[in-house]
Coordinates of C-alpha atoms in Angstrom, one line a residue:
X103 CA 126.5 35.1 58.9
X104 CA 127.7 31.3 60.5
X105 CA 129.2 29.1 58.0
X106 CA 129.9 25.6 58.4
X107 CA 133.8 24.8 59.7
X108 CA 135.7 23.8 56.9
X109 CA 135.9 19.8 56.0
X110 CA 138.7 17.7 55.9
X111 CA 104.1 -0.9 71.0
X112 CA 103.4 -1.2 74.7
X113 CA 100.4 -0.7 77.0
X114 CA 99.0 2.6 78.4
X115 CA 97.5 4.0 81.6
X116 CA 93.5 4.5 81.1
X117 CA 92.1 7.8 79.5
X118 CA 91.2 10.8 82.1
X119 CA 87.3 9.6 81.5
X120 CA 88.2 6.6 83.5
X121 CA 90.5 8.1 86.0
X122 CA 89.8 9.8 89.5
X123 CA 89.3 13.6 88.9
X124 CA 92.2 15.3 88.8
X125 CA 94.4 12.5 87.6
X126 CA 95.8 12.2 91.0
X127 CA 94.3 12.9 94.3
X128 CA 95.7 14.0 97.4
X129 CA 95.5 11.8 100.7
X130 CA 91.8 11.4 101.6
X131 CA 90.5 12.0 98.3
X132 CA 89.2 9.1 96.9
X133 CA 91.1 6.9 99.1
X134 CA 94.6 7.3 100.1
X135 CA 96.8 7.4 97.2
X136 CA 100.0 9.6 96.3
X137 CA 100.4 13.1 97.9
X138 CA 101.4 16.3 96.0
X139 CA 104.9 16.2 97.7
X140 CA 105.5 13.4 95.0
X141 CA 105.4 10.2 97.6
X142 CA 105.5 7.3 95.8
X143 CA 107.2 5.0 97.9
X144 CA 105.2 2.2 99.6
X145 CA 102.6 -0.2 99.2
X146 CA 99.7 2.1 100.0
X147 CA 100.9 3.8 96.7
X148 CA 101.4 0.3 94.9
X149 CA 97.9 -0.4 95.9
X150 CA 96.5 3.0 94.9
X151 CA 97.8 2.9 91.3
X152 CA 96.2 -0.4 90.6
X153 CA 92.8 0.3 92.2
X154 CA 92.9 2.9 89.5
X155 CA 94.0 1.0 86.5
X156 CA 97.5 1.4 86.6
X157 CA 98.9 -2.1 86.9
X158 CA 102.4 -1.6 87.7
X159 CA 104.4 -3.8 89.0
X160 CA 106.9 -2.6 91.3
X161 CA 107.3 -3.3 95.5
X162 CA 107.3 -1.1 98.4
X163 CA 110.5 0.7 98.3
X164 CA 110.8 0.9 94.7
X165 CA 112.4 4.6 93.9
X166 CA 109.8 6.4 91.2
X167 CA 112.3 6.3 88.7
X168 CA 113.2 2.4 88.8
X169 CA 109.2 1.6 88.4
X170 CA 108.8 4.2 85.5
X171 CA 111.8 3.0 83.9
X172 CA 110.5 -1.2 84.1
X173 CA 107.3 -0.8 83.7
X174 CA 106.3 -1.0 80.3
X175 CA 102.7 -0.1 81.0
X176 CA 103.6 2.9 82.3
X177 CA 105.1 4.5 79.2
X178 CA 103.8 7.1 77.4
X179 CA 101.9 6.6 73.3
X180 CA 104.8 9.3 72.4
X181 CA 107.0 6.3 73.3
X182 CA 106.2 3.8 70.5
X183 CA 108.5 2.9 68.6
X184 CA 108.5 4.2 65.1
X185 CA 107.6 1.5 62.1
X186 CA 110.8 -0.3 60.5
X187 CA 109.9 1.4 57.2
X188 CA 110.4 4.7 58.1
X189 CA 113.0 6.8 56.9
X190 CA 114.2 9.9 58.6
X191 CA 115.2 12.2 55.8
X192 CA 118.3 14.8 56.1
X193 CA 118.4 17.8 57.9
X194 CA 118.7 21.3 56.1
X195 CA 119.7 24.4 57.2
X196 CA 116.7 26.9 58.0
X197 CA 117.2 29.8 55.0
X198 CA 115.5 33.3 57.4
X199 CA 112.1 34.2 55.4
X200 CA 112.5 37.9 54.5
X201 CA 110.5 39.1 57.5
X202 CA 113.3 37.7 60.2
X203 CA 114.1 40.3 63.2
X204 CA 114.5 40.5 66.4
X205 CA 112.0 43.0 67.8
X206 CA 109.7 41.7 70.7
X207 CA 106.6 42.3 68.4
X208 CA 104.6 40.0 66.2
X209 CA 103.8 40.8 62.5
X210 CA 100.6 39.1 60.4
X211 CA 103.2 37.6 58.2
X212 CA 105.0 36.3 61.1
X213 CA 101.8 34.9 62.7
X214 CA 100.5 33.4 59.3
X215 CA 104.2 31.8 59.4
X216 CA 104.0 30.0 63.0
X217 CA 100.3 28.3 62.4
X218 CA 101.6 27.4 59.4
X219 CA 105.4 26.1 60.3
X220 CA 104.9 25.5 63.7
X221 CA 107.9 27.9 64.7
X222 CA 109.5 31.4 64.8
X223 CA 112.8 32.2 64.7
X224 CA 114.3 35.7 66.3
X225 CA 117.5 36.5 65.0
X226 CA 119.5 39.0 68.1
X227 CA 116.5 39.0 70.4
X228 CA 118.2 38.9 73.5
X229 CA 121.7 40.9 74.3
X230 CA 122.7 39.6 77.2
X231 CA 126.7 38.4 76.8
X232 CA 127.2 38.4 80.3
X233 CA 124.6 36.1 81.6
X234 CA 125.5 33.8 78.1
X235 CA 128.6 33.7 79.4
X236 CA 127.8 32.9 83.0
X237 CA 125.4 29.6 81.2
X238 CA 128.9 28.5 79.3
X239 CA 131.0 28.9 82.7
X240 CA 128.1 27.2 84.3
X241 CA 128.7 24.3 82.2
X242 CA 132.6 23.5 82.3
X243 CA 132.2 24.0 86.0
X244 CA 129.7 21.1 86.3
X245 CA 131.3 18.4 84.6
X246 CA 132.3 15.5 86.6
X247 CA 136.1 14.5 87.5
X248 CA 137.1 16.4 84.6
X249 CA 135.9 14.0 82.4
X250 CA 135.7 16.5 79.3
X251 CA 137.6 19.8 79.4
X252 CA 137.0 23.1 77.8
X253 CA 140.5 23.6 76.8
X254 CA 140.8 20.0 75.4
X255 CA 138.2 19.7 72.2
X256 CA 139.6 16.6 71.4
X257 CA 138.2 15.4 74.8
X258 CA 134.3 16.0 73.6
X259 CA 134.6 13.6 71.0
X260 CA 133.8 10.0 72.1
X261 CA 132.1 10.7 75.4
X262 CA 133.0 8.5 78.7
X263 CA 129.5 7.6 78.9
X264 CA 130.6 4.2 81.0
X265 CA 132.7 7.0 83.9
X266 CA 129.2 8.7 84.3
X267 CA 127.7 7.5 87.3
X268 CA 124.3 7.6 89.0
X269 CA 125.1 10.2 91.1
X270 CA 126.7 12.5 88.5
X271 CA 123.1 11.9 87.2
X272 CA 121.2 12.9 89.4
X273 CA 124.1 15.9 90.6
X274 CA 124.0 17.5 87.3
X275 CA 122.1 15.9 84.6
X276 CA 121.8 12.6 82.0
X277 CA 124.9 12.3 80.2
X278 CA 123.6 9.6 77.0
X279 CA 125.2 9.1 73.5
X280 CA 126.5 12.5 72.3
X281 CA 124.1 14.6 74.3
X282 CA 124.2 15.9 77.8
X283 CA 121.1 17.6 79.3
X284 CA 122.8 19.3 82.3
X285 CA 120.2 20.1 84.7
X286 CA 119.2 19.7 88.8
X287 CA 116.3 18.9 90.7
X288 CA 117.2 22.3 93.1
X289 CA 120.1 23.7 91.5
X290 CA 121.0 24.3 87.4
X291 CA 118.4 25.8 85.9
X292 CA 117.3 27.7 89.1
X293 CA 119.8 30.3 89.0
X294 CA 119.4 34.0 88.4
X295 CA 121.3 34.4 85.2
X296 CA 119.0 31.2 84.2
X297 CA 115.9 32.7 85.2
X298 CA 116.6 36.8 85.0
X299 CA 118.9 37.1 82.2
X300 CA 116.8 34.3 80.3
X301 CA 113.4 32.7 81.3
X302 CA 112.1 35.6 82.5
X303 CA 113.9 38.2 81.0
X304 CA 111.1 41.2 79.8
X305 CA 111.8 40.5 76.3
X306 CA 110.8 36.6 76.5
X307 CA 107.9 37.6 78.7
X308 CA 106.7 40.5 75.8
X309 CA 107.1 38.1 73.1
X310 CA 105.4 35.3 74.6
X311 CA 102.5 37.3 75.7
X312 CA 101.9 38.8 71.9
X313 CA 101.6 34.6 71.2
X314 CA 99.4 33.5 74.3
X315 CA 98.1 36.4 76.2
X316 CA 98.4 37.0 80.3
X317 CA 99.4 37.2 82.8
X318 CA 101.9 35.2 82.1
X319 CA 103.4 32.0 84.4
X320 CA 106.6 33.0 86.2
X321 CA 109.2 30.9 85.3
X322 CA 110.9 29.0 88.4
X323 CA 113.4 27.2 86.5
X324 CA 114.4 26.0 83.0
X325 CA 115.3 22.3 81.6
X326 CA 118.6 23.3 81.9
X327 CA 121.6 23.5 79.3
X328 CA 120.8 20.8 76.2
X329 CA 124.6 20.3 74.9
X330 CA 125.4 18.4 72.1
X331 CA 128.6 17.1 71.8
X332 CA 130.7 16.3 68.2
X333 CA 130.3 13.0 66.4
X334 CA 133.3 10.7 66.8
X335 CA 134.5 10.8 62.4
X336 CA 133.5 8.1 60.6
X337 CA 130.4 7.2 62.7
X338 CA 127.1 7.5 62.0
X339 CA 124.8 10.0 63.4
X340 CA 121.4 9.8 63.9
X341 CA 118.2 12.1 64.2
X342 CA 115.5 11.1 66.9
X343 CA 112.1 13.2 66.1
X344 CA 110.2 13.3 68.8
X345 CA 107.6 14.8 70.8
X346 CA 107.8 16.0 74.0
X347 CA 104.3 15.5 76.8
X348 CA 105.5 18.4 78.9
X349 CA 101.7 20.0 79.5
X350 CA 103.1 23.5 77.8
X351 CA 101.6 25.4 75.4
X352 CA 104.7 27.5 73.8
X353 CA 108.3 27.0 74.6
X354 CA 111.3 28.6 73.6
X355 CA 115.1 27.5 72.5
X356 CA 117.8 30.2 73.7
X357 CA 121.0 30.2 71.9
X358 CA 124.0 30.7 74.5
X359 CA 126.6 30.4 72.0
X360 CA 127.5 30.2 68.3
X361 CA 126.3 27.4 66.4
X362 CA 127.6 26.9 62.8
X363 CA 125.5 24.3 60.3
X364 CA 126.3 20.9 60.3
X365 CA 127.0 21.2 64.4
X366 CA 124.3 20.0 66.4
X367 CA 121.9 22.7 65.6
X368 CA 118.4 22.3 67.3
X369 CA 115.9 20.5 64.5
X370 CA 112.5 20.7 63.4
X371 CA 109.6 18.9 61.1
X372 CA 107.9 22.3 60.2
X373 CA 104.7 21.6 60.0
X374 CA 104.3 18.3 62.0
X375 CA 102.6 20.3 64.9
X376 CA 98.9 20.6 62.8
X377 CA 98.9 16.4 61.9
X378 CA 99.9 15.5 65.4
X379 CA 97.4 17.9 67.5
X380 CA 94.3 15.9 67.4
X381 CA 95.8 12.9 68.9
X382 CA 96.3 14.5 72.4
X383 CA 93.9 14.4 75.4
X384 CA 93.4 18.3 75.7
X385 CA 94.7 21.3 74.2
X386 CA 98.2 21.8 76.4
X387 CA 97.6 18.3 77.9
X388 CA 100.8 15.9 77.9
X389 CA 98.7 12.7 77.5
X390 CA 98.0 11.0 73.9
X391 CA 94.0 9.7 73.8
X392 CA 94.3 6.1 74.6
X393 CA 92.0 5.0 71.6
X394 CA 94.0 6.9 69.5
X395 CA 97.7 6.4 70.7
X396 CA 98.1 4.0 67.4
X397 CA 96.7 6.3 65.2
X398 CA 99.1 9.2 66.7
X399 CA 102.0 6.6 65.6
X400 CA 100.7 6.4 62.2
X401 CA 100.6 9.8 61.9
X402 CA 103.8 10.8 63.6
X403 CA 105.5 8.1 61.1
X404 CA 103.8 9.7 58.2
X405 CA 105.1 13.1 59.1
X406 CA 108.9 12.0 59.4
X407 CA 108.5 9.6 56.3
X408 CA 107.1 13.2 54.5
X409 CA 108.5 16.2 56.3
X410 CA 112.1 17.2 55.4
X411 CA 113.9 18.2 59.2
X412 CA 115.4 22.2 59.3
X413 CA 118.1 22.7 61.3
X414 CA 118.8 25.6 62.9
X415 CA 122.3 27.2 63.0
X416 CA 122.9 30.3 65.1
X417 CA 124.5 33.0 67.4
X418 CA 124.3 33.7 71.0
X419 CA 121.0 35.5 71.7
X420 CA 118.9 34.0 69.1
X421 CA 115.3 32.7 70.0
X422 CA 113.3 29.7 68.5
X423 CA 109.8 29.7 69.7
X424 CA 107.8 27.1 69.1
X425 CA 105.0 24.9 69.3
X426 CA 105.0 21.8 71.8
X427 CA 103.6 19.7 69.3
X428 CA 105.9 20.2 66.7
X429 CA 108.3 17.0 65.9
X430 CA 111.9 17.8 66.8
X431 CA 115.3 16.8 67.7
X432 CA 118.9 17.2 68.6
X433 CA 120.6 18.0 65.8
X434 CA 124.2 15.8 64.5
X435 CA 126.9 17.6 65.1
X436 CA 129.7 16.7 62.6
X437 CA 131.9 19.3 63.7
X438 CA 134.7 16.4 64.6
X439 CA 134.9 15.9 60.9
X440 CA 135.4 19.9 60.3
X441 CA 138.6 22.1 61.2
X442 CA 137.2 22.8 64.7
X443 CA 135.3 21.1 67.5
X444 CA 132.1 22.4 68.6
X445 CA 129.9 21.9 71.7
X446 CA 126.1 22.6 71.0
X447 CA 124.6 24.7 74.5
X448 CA 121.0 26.1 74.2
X449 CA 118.7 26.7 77.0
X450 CA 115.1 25.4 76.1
X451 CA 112.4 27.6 78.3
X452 CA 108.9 26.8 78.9
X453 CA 105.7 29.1 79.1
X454 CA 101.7 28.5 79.9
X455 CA 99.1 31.4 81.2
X456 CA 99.5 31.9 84.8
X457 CA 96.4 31.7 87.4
X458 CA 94.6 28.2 86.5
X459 CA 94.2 25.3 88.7
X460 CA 97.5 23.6 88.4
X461 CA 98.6 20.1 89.2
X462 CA 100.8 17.4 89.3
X463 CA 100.5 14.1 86.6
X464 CA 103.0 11.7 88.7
X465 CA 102.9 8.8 86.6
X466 CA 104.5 10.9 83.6
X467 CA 105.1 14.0 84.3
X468 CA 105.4 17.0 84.6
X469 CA 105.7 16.6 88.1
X470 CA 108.1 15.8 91.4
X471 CA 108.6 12.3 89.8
X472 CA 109.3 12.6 86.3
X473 CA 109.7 15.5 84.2
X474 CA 111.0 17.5 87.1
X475 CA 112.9 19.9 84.9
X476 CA 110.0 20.8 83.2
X477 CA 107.7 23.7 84.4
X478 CA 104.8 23.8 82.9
X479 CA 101.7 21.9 84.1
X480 CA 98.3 19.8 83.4
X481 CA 95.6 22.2 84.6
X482 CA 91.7 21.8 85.3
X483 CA 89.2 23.2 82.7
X484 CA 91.8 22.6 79.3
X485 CA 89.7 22.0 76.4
X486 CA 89.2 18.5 74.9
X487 CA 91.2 18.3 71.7
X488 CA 89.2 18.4 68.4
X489 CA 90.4 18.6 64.5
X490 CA 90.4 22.3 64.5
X491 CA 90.9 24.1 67.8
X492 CA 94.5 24.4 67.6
X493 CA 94.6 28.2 68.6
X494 CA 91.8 28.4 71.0
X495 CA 94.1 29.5 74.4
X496 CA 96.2 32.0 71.6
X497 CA 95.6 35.6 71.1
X498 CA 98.0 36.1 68.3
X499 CA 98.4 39.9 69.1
X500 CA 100.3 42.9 66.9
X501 CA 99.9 45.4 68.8

């Protein structure tokens, strides 16, 4: 069993109803706008986008992720800003319900226990210390001009967040405040021991077929490694629930390492997912309904305001599967303040039924232009969101 270390509002693109079908054609389809390679350089683009309600200002060899990051308009409803009045209520530790294990099989009481909570834990459910430790090499390997070093703890507290440089970004992932998503457009997250040992390992793929059913969609990459690095002592921390518009319908946080409580453990609004499903376009769709986007930010509010956060501590090879639309967070990690530093590293995986027809959103993602690292997609035919059809694409199987 771990135990802690000992103490010393903008605008918004127009609804799909109002869009081209599709979201976004290829050339020759409805004029020329922004191919499936991911284009979106030049003012046939520029020209595209507005003709289609998108009134972005940007010029002709603006890079995507300049315009996406200036343009206010293009942000997405998950984006607002939360009201000054809301209070963000501390973490605690998730306490196993009797029925934890870490078979590949599904239980009624485990079932009842995600549509309720949102989440399931698996304690053990993958044994794979070889590929974890390929995941931790992975990391120290990547990091930049030595700016942190595994054998120097004292060197992951107060990150050199001003050394990190665009091209570290884009070489091996955003380095911001006391979190590093390590990550590569062609590279980390692509390897074997990523994909193999972890993604698509025949336990994950067992599991996550008792939730949605099959065949399921072969991973080809994961988001990478999420690492959360210490707290400097004497600062404060902070917890920044969230949802993610990643067009998924179950994903999956692999722990690659030990995590005591009180270190950075991945965190949860149990719960949250069954307020905050109605909001959405469509069932696995990654875009909020414009006429209800302030509504959604009522009701996310509401559920932080209400909803006490669970963090999880854990060891290598545990499993947290959850629901996209489930509130969550990095956890604070105050191990700085403890006897022993501790670096947070768990690999979040994403899954989705394989053989629809795919494609790309490349305003927000997921896509080639934002939300790379991400690889589920927005498919043809998903169902229109209503009040209760939560669980129509799940099968929910025992067997």
């Amino acid at each position: 069993m771990l135990s802690a270390p000992r103490s010393p509002k903008p605008n918004h693109p127009p609804p799909a109803s109002s869009r081209p079908s599709g979201t976004f054609p290829s050339n020759g389809a409805r004029g020329a706008g922004p191919s499936r390679s991911g284009n979106l350089t030049g003012l046939t683009t520029a020209r595209w986008l507005t003709s289609t309600g998108y009134p972005l200002s940007f010029g002709p060899n603006t890079k995507p992720k300049e315009w996406i990051k200036m343009n206010e308009r293009a942000r997405h409803a998950a984006s607002i800003k939360g009201a000054d009045d809301v209070i963000i209520k501390e973490a605690e530790c998730f306490a196993d319900p009797d029925f934890t294990n870490g078979n590949d099989h599904l239980s009624e009481g485990e079932i009842l226990f995600f549509k309720e909570q949102g989440f399931l834990l698996k304690r053990g459910f993958l044994h794979e210390p070889e590929v974890f430790s390929q995941v931790v090499d992975c990391v120290w390997s990547n990091v930049p001009r030595d700016l942190f070093r595994k054998e120097d703890p004292e060197s992951w507290v107060g990150l050199p967040t001003d050394q990190w440089t665009e091209e570290d970004e884009v070489q091996v992932g955003q380095l911001q405040g006391g979190s590093w998503k390590m990550r590569s457009r062609e590279g980390i997250g692509t390897e074997p021991f990523f994909l193999d040992g972890i993604a698509n390992h025949p336990r994950m793929r067992s599991l996550v077929a008792k939730f949605i059913g099959e065949p399921i969609r072969t991973a080809k990459r994961v988001r990478g490694v999420y690492c959360q690095f210490p707290k400097p002592p004497g600062t404060s921390g902070k917890l920044m629930p969230h949802l993610d518009y990643t067009a998924g319908q179950l994903t999956a946080m692999v722990f690659v390492d030990d995590v005591p409580p009180k270190c950075g453990g991945f965190t949860l609004w149990p719960g949250s997912h069954t307020r905050l499903h109605e909001y959405w376009e469509c069932l696995q769709s990654g875009t909020i309904r414009e006429d209800r986007k302030e509504a959604y930010a009522r009701a996310r509010d509401a559920a932080v305001n209400e909803i006490t956060p669970l963090e999880f501590p854990g060891h290598a090879g545990d499993v947290i599967f959850w629901h996209p639309r489930l509130l969550h967070s990095a956890g604070i990690n105050h191990s700085a303040e403890f006897d022993r530093q501790i670096m947070r590293m768990i690999v979040p995986c994403d899954y989705q039924i394989d053989g629809r027809d795919f494609y790309d959103d490349l305003i927000h993602g997921p896509g080639p232009n934002h939300q790379w690292w991400v690889d589920t997609r927005h498919w043809h035919g998903d169902t229109t969101t209503t009040t209760d059809n939560m669980w129509e694409w799940w099968v929910f199987s025992t067997e």
